[in-house]
mmCIF file of C-alpha atoms in Angstrom:
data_model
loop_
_atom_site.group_PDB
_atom_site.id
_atom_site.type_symbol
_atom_site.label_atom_id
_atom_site.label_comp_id
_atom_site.label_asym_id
_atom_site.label_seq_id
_atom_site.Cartn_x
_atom_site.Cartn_y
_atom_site.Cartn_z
ATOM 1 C CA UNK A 1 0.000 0.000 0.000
ATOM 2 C CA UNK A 2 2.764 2.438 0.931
ATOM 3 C CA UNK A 3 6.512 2.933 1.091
ATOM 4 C CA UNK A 4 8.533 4.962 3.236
ATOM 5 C CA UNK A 5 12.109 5.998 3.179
ATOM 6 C CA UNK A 6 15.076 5.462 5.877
ATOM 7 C CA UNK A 7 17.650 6.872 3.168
ATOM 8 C CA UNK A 8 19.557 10.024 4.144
ATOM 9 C CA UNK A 9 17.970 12.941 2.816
ATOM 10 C CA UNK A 10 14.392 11.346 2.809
ATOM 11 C CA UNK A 11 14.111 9.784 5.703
ATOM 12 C CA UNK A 12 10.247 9.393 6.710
ATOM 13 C CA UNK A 13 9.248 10.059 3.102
ATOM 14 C CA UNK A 14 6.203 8.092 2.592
ATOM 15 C CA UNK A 15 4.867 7.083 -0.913
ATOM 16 C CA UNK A 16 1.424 5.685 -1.572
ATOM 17 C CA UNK A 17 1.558 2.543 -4.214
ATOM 18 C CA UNK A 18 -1.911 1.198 -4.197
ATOM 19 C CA UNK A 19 -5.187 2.388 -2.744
ATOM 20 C CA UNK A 20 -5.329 0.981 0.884
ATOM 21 C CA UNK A 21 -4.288 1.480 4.514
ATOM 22 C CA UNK A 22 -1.090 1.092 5.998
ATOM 23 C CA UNK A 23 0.579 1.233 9.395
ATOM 24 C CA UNK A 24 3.764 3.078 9.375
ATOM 25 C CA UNK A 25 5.771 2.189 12.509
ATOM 26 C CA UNK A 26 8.887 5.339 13.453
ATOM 27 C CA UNK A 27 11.144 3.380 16.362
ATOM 28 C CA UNK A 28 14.334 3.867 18.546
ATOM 29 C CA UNK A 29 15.326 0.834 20.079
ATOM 30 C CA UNK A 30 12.400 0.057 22.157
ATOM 31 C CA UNK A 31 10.820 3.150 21.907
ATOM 32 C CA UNK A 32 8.260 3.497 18.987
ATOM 33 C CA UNK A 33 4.858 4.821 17.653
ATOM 34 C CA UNK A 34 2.532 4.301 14.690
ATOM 35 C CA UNK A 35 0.307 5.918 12.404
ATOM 36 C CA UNK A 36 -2.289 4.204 10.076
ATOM 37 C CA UNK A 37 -1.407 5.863 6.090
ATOM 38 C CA UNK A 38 -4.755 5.564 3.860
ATOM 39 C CA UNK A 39 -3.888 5.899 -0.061
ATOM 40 C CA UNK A 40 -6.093 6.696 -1.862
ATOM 41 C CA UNK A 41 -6.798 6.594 -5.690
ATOM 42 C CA UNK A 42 -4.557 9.227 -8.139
ATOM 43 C CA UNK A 43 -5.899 12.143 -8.491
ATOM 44 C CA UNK A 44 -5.373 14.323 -11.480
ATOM 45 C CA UNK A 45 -2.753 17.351 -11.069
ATOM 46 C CA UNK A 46 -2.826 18.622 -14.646
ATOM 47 C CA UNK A 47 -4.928 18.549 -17.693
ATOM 48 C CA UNK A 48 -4.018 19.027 -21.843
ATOM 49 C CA UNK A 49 -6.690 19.399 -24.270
ATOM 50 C CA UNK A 50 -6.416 18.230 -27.579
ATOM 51 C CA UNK A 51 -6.098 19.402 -30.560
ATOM 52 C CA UNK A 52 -4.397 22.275 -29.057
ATOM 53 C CA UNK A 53 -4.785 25.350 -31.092
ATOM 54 C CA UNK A 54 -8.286 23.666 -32.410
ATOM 55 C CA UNK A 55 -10.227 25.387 -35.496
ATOM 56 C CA UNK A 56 -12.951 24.508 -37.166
ATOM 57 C CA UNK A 57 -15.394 26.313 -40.147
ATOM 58 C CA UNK A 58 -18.929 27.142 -39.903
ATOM 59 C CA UNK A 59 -21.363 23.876 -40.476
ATOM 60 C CA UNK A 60 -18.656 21.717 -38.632
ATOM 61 C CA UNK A 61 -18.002 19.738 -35.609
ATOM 62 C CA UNK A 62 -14.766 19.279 -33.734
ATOM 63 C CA UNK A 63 -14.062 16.846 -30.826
ATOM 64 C CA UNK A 64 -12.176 18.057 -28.154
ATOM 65 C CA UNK A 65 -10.178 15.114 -25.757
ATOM 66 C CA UNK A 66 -8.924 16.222 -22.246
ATOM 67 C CA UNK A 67 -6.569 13.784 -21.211
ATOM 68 C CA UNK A 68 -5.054 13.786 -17.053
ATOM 69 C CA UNK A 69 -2.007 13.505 -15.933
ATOM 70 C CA UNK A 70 -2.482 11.941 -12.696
ATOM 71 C CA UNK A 71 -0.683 12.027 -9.274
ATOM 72 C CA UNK A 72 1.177 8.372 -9.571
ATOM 73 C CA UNK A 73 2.146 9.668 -13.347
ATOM 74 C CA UNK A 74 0.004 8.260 -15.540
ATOM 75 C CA UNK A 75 -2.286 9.371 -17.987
ATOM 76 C CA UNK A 76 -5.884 9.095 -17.785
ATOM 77 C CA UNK A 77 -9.055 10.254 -20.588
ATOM 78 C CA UNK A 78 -10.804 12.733 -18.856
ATOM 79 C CA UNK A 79 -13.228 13.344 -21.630
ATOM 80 C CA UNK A 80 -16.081 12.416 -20.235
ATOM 81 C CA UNK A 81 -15.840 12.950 -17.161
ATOM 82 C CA UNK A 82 -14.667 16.985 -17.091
ATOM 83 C CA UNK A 83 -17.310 19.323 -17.289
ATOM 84 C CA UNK A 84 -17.016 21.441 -20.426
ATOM 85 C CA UNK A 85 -17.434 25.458 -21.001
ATOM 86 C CA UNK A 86 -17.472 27.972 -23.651
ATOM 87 C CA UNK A 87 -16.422 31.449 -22.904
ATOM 88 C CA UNK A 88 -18.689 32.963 -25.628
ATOM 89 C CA UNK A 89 -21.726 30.754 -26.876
ATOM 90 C CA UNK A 90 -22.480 32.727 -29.537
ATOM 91 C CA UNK A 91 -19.391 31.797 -31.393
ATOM 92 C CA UNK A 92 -19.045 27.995 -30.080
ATOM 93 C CA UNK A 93 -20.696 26.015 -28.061
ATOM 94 C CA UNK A 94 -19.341 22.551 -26.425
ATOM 95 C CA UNK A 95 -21.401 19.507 -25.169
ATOM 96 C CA UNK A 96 -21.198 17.560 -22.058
ATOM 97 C CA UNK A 97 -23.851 14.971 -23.067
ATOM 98 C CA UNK A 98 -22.207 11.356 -22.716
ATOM 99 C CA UNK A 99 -22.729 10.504 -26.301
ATOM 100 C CA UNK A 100 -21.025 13.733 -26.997
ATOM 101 C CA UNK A 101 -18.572 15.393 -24.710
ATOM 102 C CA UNK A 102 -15.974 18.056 -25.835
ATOM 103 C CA UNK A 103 -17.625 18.396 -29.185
ATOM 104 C CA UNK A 104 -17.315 21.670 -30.360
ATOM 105 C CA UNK A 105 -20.281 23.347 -32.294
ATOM 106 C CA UNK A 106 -19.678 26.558 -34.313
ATOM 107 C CA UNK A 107 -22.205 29.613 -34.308
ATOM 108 C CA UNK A 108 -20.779 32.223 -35.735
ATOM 109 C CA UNK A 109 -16.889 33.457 -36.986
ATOM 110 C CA UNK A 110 -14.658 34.531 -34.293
ATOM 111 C CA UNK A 111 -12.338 32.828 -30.951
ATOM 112 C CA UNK A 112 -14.046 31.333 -27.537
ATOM 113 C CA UNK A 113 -11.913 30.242 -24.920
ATOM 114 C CA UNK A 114 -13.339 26.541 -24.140
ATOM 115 C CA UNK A 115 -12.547 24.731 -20.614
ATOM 116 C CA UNK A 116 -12.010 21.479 -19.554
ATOM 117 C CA UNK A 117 -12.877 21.278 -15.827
ATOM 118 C CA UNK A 118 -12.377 18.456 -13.266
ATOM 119 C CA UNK A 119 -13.482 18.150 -10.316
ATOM 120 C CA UNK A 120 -11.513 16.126 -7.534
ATOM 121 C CA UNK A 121 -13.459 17.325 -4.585
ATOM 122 C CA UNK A 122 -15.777 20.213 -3.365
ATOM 123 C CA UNK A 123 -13.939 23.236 -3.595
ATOM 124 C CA UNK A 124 -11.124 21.337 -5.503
ATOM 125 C CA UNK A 125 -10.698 21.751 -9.381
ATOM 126 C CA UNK A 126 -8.214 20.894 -12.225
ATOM 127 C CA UNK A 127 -8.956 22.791 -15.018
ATOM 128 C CA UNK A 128 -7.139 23.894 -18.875
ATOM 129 C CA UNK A 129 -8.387 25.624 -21.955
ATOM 130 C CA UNK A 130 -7.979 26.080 -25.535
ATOM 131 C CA UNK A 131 -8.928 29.566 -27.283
ATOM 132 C CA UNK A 132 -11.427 27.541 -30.163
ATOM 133 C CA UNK A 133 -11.207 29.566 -33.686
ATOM 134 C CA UNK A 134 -14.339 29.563 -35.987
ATOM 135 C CA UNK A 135 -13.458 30.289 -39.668
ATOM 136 C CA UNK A 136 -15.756 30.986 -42.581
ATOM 137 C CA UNK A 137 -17.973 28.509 -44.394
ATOM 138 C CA UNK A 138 -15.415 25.947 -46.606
ATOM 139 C CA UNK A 139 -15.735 23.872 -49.631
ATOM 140 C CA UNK A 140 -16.707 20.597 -49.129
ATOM 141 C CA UNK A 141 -17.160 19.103 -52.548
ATOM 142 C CA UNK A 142 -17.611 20.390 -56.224
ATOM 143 C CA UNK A 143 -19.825 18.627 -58.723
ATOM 144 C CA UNK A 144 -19.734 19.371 -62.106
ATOM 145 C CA UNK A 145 -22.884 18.845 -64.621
ATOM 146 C CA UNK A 146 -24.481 20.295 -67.532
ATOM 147 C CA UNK A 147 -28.108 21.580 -68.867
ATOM 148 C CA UNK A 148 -28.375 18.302 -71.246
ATOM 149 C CA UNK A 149 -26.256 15.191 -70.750
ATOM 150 C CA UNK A 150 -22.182 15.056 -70.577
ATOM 151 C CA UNK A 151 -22.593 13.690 -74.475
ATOM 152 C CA UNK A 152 -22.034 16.117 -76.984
ATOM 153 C CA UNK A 153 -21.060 15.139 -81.014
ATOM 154 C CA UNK A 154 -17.459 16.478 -82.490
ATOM 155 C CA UNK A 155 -17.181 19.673 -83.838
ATOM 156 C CA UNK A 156 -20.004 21.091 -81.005
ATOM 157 C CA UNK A 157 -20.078 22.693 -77.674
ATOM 158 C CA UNK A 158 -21.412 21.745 -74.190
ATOM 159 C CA UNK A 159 -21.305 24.685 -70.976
ATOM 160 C CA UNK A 160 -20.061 22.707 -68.068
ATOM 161 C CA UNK A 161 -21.248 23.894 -64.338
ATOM 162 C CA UNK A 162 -19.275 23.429 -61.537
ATOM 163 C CA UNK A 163 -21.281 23.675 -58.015
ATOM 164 C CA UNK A 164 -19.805 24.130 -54.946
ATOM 165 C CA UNK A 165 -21.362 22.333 -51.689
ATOM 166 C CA UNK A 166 -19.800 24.138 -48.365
ATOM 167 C CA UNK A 167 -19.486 23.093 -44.911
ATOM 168 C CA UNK A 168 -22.797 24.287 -44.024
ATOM 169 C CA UNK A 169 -24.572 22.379 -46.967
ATOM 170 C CA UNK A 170 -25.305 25.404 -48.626
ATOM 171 C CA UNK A 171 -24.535 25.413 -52.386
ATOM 172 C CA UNK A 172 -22.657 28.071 -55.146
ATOM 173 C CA UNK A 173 -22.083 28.057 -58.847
ATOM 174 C CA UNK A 174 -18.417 28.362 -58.569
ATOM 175 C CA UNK A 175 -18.028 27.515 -62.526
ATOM 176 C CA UNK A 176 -16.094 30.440 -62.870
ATOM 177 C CA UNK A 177 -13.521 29.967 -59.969
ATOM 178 C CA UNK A 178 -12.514 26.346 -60.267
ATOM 179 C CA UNK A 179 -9.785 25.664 -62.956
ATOM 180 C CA UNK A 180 -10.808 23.654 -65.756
ATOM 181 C CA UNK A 181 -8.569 20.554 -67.559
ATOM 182 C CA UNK A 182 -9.216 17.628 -69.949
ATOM 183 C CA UNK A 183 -7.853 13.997 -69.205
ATOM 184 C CA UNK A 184 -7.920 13.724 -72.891
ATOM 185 C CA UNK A 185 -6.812 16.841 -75.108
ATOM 186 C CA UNK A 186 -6.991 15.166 -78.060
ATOM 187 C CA UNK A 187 -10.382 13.982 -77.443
ATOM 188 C CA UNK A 188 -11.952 17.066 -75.462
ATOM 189 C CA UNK A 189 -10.972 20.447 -74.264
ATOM 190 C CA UNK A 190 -12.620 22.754 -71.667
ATOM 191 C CA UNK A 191 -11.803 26.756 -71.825
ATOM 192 C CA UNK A 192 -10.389 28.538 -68.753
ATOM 193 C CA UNK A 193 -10.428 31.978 -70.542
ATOM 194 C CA UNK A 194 -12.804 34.471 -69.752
ATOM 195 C CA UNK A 195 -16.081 34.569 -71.395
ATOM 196 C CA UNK A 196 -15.985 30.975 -72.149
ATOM 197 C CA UNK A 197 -15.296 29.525 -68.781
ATOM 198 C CA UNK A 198 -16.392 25.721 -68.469
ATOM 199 C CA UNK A 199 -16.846 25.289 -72.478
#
């Protein structure tokens, strides 16, 4: 249950190994006294959040992890179990639901200061944070299509659309931003020049 030390320096230096009692005896000769030593689980005595310098666009999700470092050393997942804050809700918000703890929901552009907060006993915290950025919708995925169907006959022309999807589902005809190339040159080419964008 517990250790303690008769080398110089540390003499009467007690270390708890396991969770238990122990009777630690201090004697002279014939003379002596004890005490009874309870151990008790690690505690944590620092926290690290993860990812952390976390960012995320608007119509995402990002899961925070708050791992321990506890009192005997080792590291512990703390997700869970901390409760979660956001400085500013009305940039981010951050769940503490069991399904979903640390996730990180985005309201609006801007930086919230999220914490990780455990509690060992009453009156007794460990805490950390992370300052959460929120960026600007971002693409997702670009589908290209036309009016008709992608068959056209030599010697003719066919408009091509390109439509972005973004983070937040919403959707733009971003024809004339992508840039336009041809597996095939010798079979079919597509125009990046002005005017004829997509062709």
């Amino acid at each position: 249950t517990a250790s303690v030390s008769n080398a110089p320096g540390s003499k009467g230096l007690a270390k708890g190994l396991v969770a238990g009692t122990s009777v630690i005896k201090a004697a002279i000769g014939s003379i002596n006294d004890t005490a009874t030593l309870k151990v008790t689980s690690a505690i944590p005595t620092s926290i690290a959040i993860t990812p952390p310098t976390p960012s995320l666009a608007l119509g995402t999700k990002l899961n925070l992890v708050a791992t321990a470092t506890m009192s005997d050393q080792s590291k512990q997942d703390v997700t869970g179990t901390v409760t979660w804050s956001s400085a500013t809700t009305t940039i981010a918000t951050v769940s503490n639901a069991a399904a979903t703890a640390g996730q990180v929901s985005p309201v609006a552009k801007g930086t919230s200061v999220v914490t990780a907060t455990y509690t060992i006993a009453a009156g007794q915290t460990v805490s950390a944070t992370v300052t959460v950025t929120v960026t600007d919708v971002a693409l997702k995925s670009i589908a290209v299509s036309a009016a008709t169907s992608l068959t056209i006959e030599k010697g003719t022309t066919l408009q091509l659309v390109a439509t972005g999807t973004y983070t937040d589902d919403s959707t733009k005809d971003i024809t004339k931003e992508v840039t336009w190339s041809s597996g095939k040159a010798a079979v079919a080419t597509v125009s990046n020049v002005a005017g004829s964008i997509g062709l």
